[in-house]
mmCIF file of C-alpha atoms in Angstrom:
data_model
loop_
_atom_site.group_PDB
_atom_site.id
_atom_site.type_symbol
_atom_site.label_atom_id
_atom_site.label_comp_id
_atom_site.label_asym_id
_atom_site.label_seq_id
_atom_site.Cartn_x
_atom_site.Cartn_y
_atom_site.Cartn_z
ATOM 1 C CA UNK X 288 -74.418 84.019 -91.258
ATOM 2 C CA UNK X 289 -76.780 81.350 -93.030
ATOM 3 C CA UNK X 290 -77.348 82.877 -96.471
ATOM 4 C CA UNK X 291 -80.378 83.020 -98.209
ATOM 5 C CA UNK X 292 -80.048 85.434 -101.340
ATOM 6 C CA UNK X 293 -77.579 85.862 -103.927
ATOM 7 C CA UNK X 294 -76.176 89.136 -102.936
ATOM 8 C CA UNK X 295 -75.605 87.798 -99.392
ATOM 9 C CA UNK X 296 -73.575 84.695 -101.653
ATOM 10 C CA UNK X 297 -71.565 87.318 -104.081
ATOM 11 C CA UNK X 298 -70.481 89.217 -100.640
ATOM 12 C CA UNK X 299 -69.250 85.930 -99.451
ATOM 13 C CA UNK X 300 -66.864 84.961 -102.304
ATOM 14 C CA UNK X 301 -65.706 88.370 -102.857
ATOM 15 C CA UNK X 302 -63.420 87.660 -99.422
ATOM 16 C CA UNK X 303 -63.053 84.202 -100.349
ATOM 17 C CA UNK X 304 -61.776 83.674 -103.753
ATOM 18 C CA UNK X 305 -58.766 86.218 -102.966
ATOM 19 C CA UNK X 306 -57.432 82.918 -100.670
ATOM 20 C CA UNK X 307 -56.617 81.288 -103.748
ATOM 21 C CA UNK X 308 -58.649 78.504 -103.165
ATOM 22 C CA UNK X 309 -58.652 74.540 -104.725
ATOM 23 C CA UNK X 310 -60.681 72.269 -104.126
ATOM 24 C CA UNK X 311 -59.907 68.221 -104.806
ATOM 25 C CA UNK X 312 -63.151 65.771 -103.645
ATOM 26 C CA UNK X 313 -61.440 62.930 -101.523
ATOM 27 C CA UNK X 314 -64.912 60.483 -100.719
ATOM 28 C CA UNK X 315 -68.308 61.524 -102.224
ATOM 29 C CA UNK X 316 -71.562 59.993 -102.563
ATOM 30 C CA UNK X 317 -75.327 60.936 -103.982
ATOM 31 C CA UNK X 318 -78.602 59.998 -103.598
ATOM 32 C CA UNK X 319 -81.053 61.224 -106.099
ATOM 33 C CA UNK X 320 -84.508 62.699 -105.979
ATOM 34 C CA UNK X 321 -87.354 64.091 -107.679
ATOM 35 C CA UNK X 322 -86.827 61.645 -110.497
ATOM 36 C CA UNK X 323 -83.206 63.205 -111.415
ATOM 37 C CA UNK X 324 -84.743 66.833 -111.167
ATOM 38 C CA UNK X 325 -82.424 67.506 -107.987
ATOM 39 C CA UNK X 326 -79.713 65.450 -105.678
ATOM 40 C CA UNK X 327 -77.346 65.591 -102.718
ATOM 41 C CA UNK X 328 -73.959 65.501 -103.576
ATOM 42 C CA UNK X 329 -72.138 64.998 -99.675
ATOM 43 C CA UNK X 330 -68.769 63.733 -99.516
ATOM 44 C CA UNK X 331 -65.056 65.362 -98.039
ATOM 45 C CA UNK X 332 -62.841 67.654 -99.861
ATOM 46 C CA UNK X 333 -59.389 69.359 -99.297
ATOM 47 C CA UNK X 334 -58.872 72.771 -99.914
ATOM 48 C CA UNK X 335 -55.439 74.274 -100.897
ATOM 49 C CA UNK X 336 -55.756 78.037 -99.344
ATOM 50 C CA UNK X 337 -52.950 81.292 -99.245
ATOM 51 C CA UNK X 338 -49.866 82.360 -101.059
ATOM 52 C CA UNK X 339 -46.943 80.696 -101.775
ATOM 53 C CA UNK X 340 -45.156 78.779 -99.215
ATOM 54 C CA UNK X 341 -47.966 79.828 -96.464
ATOM 55 C CA UNK X 342 -50.245 77.818 -98.800
ATOM 56 C CA UNK X 343 -52.308 74.676 -96.753
ATOM 57 C CA UNK X 344 -53.723 72.083 -96.826
ATOM 58 C CA UNK X 345 -57.779 72.373 -95.712
ATOM 59 C CA UNK X 346 -59.580 69.221 -95.181
ATOM 60 C CA UNK X 347 -63.365 69.811 -95.182
ATOM 61 C CA UNK X 348 -66.718 68.292 -95.347
ATOM 62 C CA UNK X 349 -69.597 69.060 -97.814
ATOM 63 C CA UNK X 350 -73.170 69.165 -98.998
ATOM 64 C CA UNK X 351 -74.377 70.005 -102.015
ATOM 65 C CA UNK X 352 -78.233 70.201 -103.195
ATOM 66 C CA UNK X 353 -78.329 70.361 -107.202
ATOM 67 C CA UNK X 354 -81.531 71.154 -109.022
ATOM 68 C CA UNK X 355 -82.272 71.402 -112.771
ATOM 69 C CA UNK X 356 -83.723 74.864 -113.643
ATOM 70 C CA UNK X 357 -84.606 74.268 -117.304
ATOM 71 C CA UNK X 358 -80.776 73.455 -118.939
ATOM 72 C CA UNK X 359 -78.927 74.347 -116.122
ATOM 73 C CA UNK X 360 -78.143 72.467 -112.604
ATOM 74 C CA UNK X 361 -78.107 75.638 -109.548
ATOM 75 C CA UNK X 362 -77.399 74.703 -105.890
ATOM 76 C CA UNK X 363 -80.094 75.168 -104.001
ATOM 77 C CA UNK X 364 -78.275 74.273 -100.623
ATOM 78 C CA UNK X 365 -74.177 73.845 -99.858
ATOM 79 C CA UNK X 366 -73.108 73.015 -96.551
ATOM 80 C CA UNK X 367 -69.262 72.692 -95.578
ATOM 81 C CA UNK X 368 -67.574 72.177 -92.072
ATOM 82 C CA UNK X 369 -64.301 71.644 -91.799
ATOM 83 C CA UNK X 370 -63.631 67.909 -90.736
ATOM 84 C CA UNK X 371 -63.134 67.724 -87.064
ATOM 85 C CA UNK X 372 -59.867 66.706 -85.561
ATOM 86 C CA UNK X 373 -59.060 62.474 -85.567
ATOM 87 C CA UNK X 374 -60.473 61.129 -82.084
ATOM 88 C CA UNK X 375 -57.554 60.392 -79.767
ATOM 89 C CA UNK X 376 -58.114 56.757 -80.391
ATOM 90 C CA UNK X 377 -55.425 55.951 -76.970
ATOM 91 C CA UNK X 378 -56.984 57.654 -74.635
ATOM 92 C CA UNK X 379 -60.486 56.135 -76.170
ATOM 93 C CA UNK X 380 -58.630 52.610 -75.144
ATOM 94 C CA UNK X 381 -57.583 53.679 -72.151
ATOM 95 C CA UNK X 382 -60.721 54.834 -70.742
ATOM 96 C CA UNK X 383 -62.674 52.056 -71.904
ATOM 97 C CA UNK X 384 -60.262 49.930 -69.556
ATOM 98 C CA UNK X 385 -61.128 52.209 -67.057
ATOM 99 C CA UNK X 386 -64.552 51.411 -67.915
ATOM 100 C CA UNK X 387 -63.895 47.461 -67.702
ATOM 101 C CA UNK X 388 -62.204 47.961 -64.135
ATOM 102 C CA UNK X 389 -64.387 49.923 -62.851
ATOM 103 C CA UNK X 390 -67.004 47.780 -63.592
ATOM 104 C CA UNK X 391 -64.968 44.791 -61.912
ATOM 105 C CA UNK X 392 -64.800 47.273 -58.755
ATOM 106 C CA UNK X 393 -69.039 46.532 -58.405
ATOM 107 C CA UNK X 394 -67.948 42.353 -58.025
ATOM 108 C CA UNK X 395 -70.824 42.140 -60.159
ATOM 109 C CA UNK X 396 -70.215 39.556 -62.753
ATOM 110 C CA UNK X 397 -73.358 40.370 -65.304
ATOM 111 C CA UNK X 398 -72.026 44.199 -65.032
ATOM 112 C CA UNK X 399 -68.579 42.855 -66.456
ATOM 113 C CA UNK X 400 -69.658 40.462 -69.016
ATOM 114 C CA UNK X 401 -71.817 43.055 -70.867
ATOM 115 C CA UNK X 402 -68.588 44.878 -71.398
ATOM 116 C CA UNK X 403 -68.073 41.985 -73.830
ATOM 117 C CA UNK X 404 -70.346 41.159 -76.830
ATOM 118 C CA UNK X 405 -72.537 39.075 -77.097
ATOM 119 C CA UNK X 406 -71.970 37.639 -80.927
ATOM 120 C CA UNK X 407 -68.181 36.717 -83.069
ATOM 121 C CA UNK X 408 -66.591 37.048 -78.996
ATOM 122 C CA UNK X 409 -63.010 35.534 -78.393
ATOM 123 C CA UNK X 410 -61.802 35.613 -74.688
ATOM 124 C CA UNK X 411 -59.010 33.706 -73.636
ATOM 125 C CA UNK X 412 -58.421 34.695 -69.384
ATOM 126 C CA UNK X 413 -55.603 34.635 -67.493
ATOM 127 C CA UNK X 414 -56.586 31.732 -65.199
ATOM 128 C CA UNK X 415 -58.650 29.920 -66.914
ATOM 129 C CA UNK X 416 -58.038 26.997 -70.210
ATOM 130 C CA UNK X 417 -61.205 28.154 -71.359
ATOM 131 C CA UNK X 418 -61.509 29.543 -75.000
ATOM 132 C CA UNK X 419 -64.782 31.822 -74.085
ATOM 133 C CA UNK X 420 -67.218 32.473 -77.033
ATOM 134 C CA UNK X 421 -70.429 33.150 -75.537
ATOM 135 C CA UNK X 422 -72.394 35.469 -72.589
ATOM 136 C CA UNK X 423 -72.855 33.035 -70.125
ATOM 137 C CA UNK X 424 -69.398 31.430 -69.939
ATOM 138 C CA UNK X 425 -67.742 35.643 -69.193
ATOM 139 C CA UNK X 426 -69.949 35.762 -66.768
ATOM 140 C CA UNK X 427 -69.221 32.486 -65.547
ATOM 141 C CA UNK X 428 -65.597 33.069 -65.283
ATOM 142 C CA UNK X 429 -65.991 36.830 -63.952
ATOM 143 C CA UNK X 430 -68.532 35.142 -61.045
ATOM 144 C CA UNK X 431 -65.205 33.532 -59.658
ATOM 145 C CA UNK X 432 -62.482 36.369 -60.456
ATOM 146 C CA UNK X 433 -64.122 39.684 -58.834
ATOM 147 C CA UNK X 434 -64.172 37.731 -56.043
ATOM 148 C CA UNK X 435 -60.626 37.997 -55.822
ATOM 149 C CA UNK X 436 -60.751 41.860 -55.795
ATOM 150 C CA UNK X 437 -58.808 42.824 -58.867
ATOM 151 C CA UNK X 438 -57.678 46.277 -59.507
ATOM 152 C CA UNK X 439 -55.975 46.476 -63.055
ATOM 153 C CA UNK X 440 -53.449 49.063 -63.839
ATOM 154 C CA UNK X 441 -51.903 49.458 -67.803
ATOM 155 C CA UNK X 442 -48.143 50.005 -67.515
ATOM 156 C CA UNK X 443 -47.314 49.968 -71.164
ATOM 157 C CA UNK X 444 -49.775 50.213 -73.954
ATOM 158 C CA UNK X 445 -50.341 51.059 -77.765
ATOM 159 C CA UNK X 446 -53.404 50.925 -80.389
ATOM 160 C CA UNK X 447 -54.517 49.917 -83.877
ATOM 161 C CA UNK X 448 -57.313 51.551 -85.365
ATOM 162 C CA UNK X 449 -59.633 49.221 -88.247
ATOM 163 C CA UNK X 450 -62.491 50.061 -89.731
ATOM 164 C CA UNK X 451 -62.325 54.311 -89.569
ATOM 165 C CA UNK X 452 -62.154 54.164 -86.098
ATOM 166 C CA UNK X 453 -65.044 51.584 -86.119
ATOM 167 C CA UNK X 454 -62.498 49.162 -84.056
ATOM 168 C CA UNK X 455 -58.961 49.315 -82.638
ATOM 169 C CA UNK X 456 -57.007 46.811 -81.257
ATOM 170 C CA UNK X 457 -55.852 47.898 -77.412
ATOM 171 C CA UNK X 458 -52.720 45.951 -76.291
ATOM 172 C CA UNK X 459 -50.036 46.021 -74.042
ATOM 173 C CA UNK X 460 -48.762 44.997 -70.201
ATOM 174 C CA UNK X 461 -50.856 45.633 -67.137
ATOM 175 C CA UNK X 462 -50.361 44.719 -63.351
ATOM 176 C CA UNK X 463 -53.305 43.275 -61.623
ATOM 177 C CA UNK X 464 -53.329 43.354 -57.783
ATOM 178 C CA UNK X 465 -55.174 40.781 -56.437
ATOM 179 C CA UNK X 466 -56.538 38.985 -52.769
ATOM 180 C CA UNK X 467 -57.030 40.368 -49.522
ATOM 181 C CA UNK X 468 -55.183 42.553 -46.947
ATOM 182 C CA UNK X 469 -51.922 41.553 -46.312
ATOM 183 C CA UNK X 470 -52.020 38.523 -48.696
ATOM 184 C CA UNK X 471 -52.659 41.717 -51.802
ATOM 185 C CA UNK X 472 -50.065 41.028 -53.936
ATOM 186 C CA UNK X 473 -49.342 42.588 -57.450
ATOM 187 C CA UNK X 474 -49.536 39.934 -60.642
ATOM 188 C CA UNK X 475 -47.877 41.502 -64.281
ATOM 189 C CA UNK X 476 -50.025 40.553 -66.994
ATOM 190 C CA UNK X 477 -49.717 41.190 -70.871
ATOM 191 C CA UNK X 478 -53.009 41.800 -72.516
ATOM 192 C CA UNK X 479 -54.542 42.299 -75.972
ATOM 193 C CA UNK X 480 -58.320 43.783 -76.036
ATOM 194 C CA UNK X 481 -60.063 44.423 -79.470
ATOM 195 C CA UNK X 482 -63.326 46.864 -79.211
ATOM 196 C CA UNK X 483 -65.785 47.506 -81.697
ATOM 197 C CA UNK X 484 -68.736 50.247 -81.381
ATOM 198 C CA UNK X 485 -72.012 48.712 -81.729
ATOM 199 C CA UNK X 486 -74.166 52.050 -82.142
ATOM 200 C CA UNK X 487 -73.464 54.512 -79.258
ATOM 201 C CA UNK X 488 -71.416 51.824 -77.374
ATOM 202 C CA UNK X 489 -67.652 49.570 -77.260
ATOM 203 C CA UNK X 490 -68.090 46.136 -77.169
ATOM 204 C CA UNK X 491 -65.112 43.858 -76.221
ATOM 205 C CA UNK X 492 -64.889 41.168 -79.484
ATOM 206 C CA UNK X 493 -61.497 39.855 -78.524
ATOM 207 C CA UNK X 494 -59.778 39.904 -75.328
ATOM 208 C CA UNK X 495 -56.456 37.717 -74.423
ATOM 209 C CA UNK X 496 -54.884 37.896 -70.985
ATOM 210 C CA UNK X 497 -51.691 35.957 -70.321
ATOM 211 C CA UNK X 498 -49.326 36.148 -67.020
ATOM 212 C CA UNK X 499 -46.144 37.674 -67.910
ATOM 213 C CA UNK X 500 -43.433 35.048 -68.378
ATOM 214 C CA UNK X 501 -40.484 35.367 -65.875
ATOM 215 C CA UNK X 502 -37.015 37.194 -67.475
ATOM 216 C CA UNK X 503 -34.290 34.388 -68.435
ATOM 217 C CA UNK X 504 -31.839 37.318 -66.811
ATOM 218 C CA UNK X 505 -32.946 36.670 -63.407
ATOM 219 C CA UNK X 506 -31.682 33.164 -62.542
ATOM 220 C CA UNK X 507 -28.442 33.727 -64.052
ATOM 221 C CA UNK X 508 -27.731 36.866 -62.378
ATOM 222 C CA UNK X 509 -29.259 35.040 -58.930
ATOM 223 C CA UNK X 510 -26.748 32.244 -59.633
ATOM 224 C CA UNK X 511 -23.790 34.882 -59.873
ATOM 225 C CA UNK X 512 -25.105 36.456 -56.978
ATOM 226 C CA UNK X 513 -24.354 33.085 -54.910
ATOM 227 C CA UNK X 514 -21.090 32.172 -56.394
ATOM 228 C CA UNK X 515 -19.980 35.762 -55.440
ATOM 229 C CA UNK X 516 -21.044 35.167 -52.016
ATOM 230 C CA UNK X 517 -19.681 31.650 -51.946
ATOM 231 C CA UNK X 518 -15.927 33.416 -52.732
ATOM 232 C CA UNK X 519 -13.626 33.548 -50.341
ATOM 233 C CA UNK X 520 -13.173 36.545 -47.923
ATOM 234 C CA UNK X 521 -9.195 36.787 -48.118
ATOM 235 C CA UNK X 522 -7.109 37.002 -51.008
ATOM 236 C CA UNK X 523 -4.214 35.113 -51.917
ATOM 237 C CA UNK X 524 -1.271 37.160 -49.954
ATOM 238 C CA UNK X 525 -3.777 37.362 -46.812
ATOM 239 C CA UNK X 526 -4.436 40.701 -46.763
ATOM 240 C CA UNK X 527 -8.059 41.513 -45.589
ATOM 241 C CA UNK X 528 -10.530 43.502 -48.658
ATOM 242 C CA UNK X 529 -12.875 45.445 -47.627
ATOM 243 C CA UNK X 530 -15.440 41.981 -47.781
ATOM 244 C CA UNK X 531 -14.110 41.582 -44.226
ATOM 245 C CA UNK X 532 -16.491 44.216 -43.093
ATOM 246 C CA UNK X 533 -18.792 41.285 -42.653
ATOM 247 C CA UNK X 534 -20.320 40.415 -39.355
ATOM 248 C CA UNK X 535 -18.951 36.929 -40.101
ATOM 249 C CA UNK X 536 -15.660 37.542 -41.208
ATOM 250 C CA UNK X 537 -13.371 36.254 -38.245
ATOM 251 C CA UNK X 538 -14.886 32.773 -38.876
ATOM 252 C CA UNK X 539 -14.342 32.879 -42.033
ATOM 253 C CA UNK X 540 -11.029 34.304 -42.078
ATOM 254 C CA UNK X 541 -9.975 31.116 -39.132
ATOM 255 C CA UNK X 542 -11.306 28.379 -41.681
ATOM 256 C CA UNK X 543 -9.386 29.605 -44.418
ATOM 257 C CA UNK X 544 -6.400 29.928 -42.628
ATOM 258 C CA UNK X 545 -6.886 26.556 -41.350
ATOM 259 C CA UNK X 546 -7.491 24.554 -44.280
ATOM 260 C CA UNK X 547 -3.864 26.779 -45.960
ATOM 261 C CA UNK X 548 -1.943 25.328 -43.028
ATOM 262 C CA UNK X 549 -3.281 21.864 -42.696
ATOM 263 C CA UNK X 550 -0.387 19.055 -42.144
ATOM 264 C CA UNK X 551 2.159 21.697 -41.985
ATOM 265 C CA UNK X 552 2.403 21.944 -38.251
#
């Protein structure tokens, strides 16, 4: 209801006070009108409601307009609403990444460059030695990059939120498919984006992308595999292990026995 009279106000609070409400302001501000004869008090408050163990907090927003009538202050307007749930910033980040990825599919470098901020930009691309700080250089970079038919897929990511949701860091791992037809190949890379809201739009103010370093354990594993392949396929007592079930085991067996009895004949 939009309550406009005293009787309806009393009727509303007849039920509300039974919930044992207790409010605490968590954030507020004041705007003064009519040379101090009225003011708007707005912000956030938390109400504890309920009984005993069932008592629970409710975060809400408020707007009061108070006006002086003689020596008394009276409420002429009161708006209270439950605080909306916090946006899922990880989903927001993934949605913005998808918009950026879709821009790449247009193969229009200006469309991609428009995703980046025109001021305070820091862009460290995957395949450029430059530290890009302006729109023209961003567009120039993507002029060549979009010709590689890039398509990115996030494989791991996380988000850190700043400035009460006005900016966030989106970082993690992605894989890019690059190239044409049969020559198309995946490139695993790491990414860091800082996105900031400008009015209704999200813009990239920082983007750092780098090829994922090779796994240091891989060369050791490969070397071990090569050593295992080079080992004899015959045991010391002359028995034939299961490894002899290779296509070339006869030749390797013959070579082994030849070396073993060399000079004994």
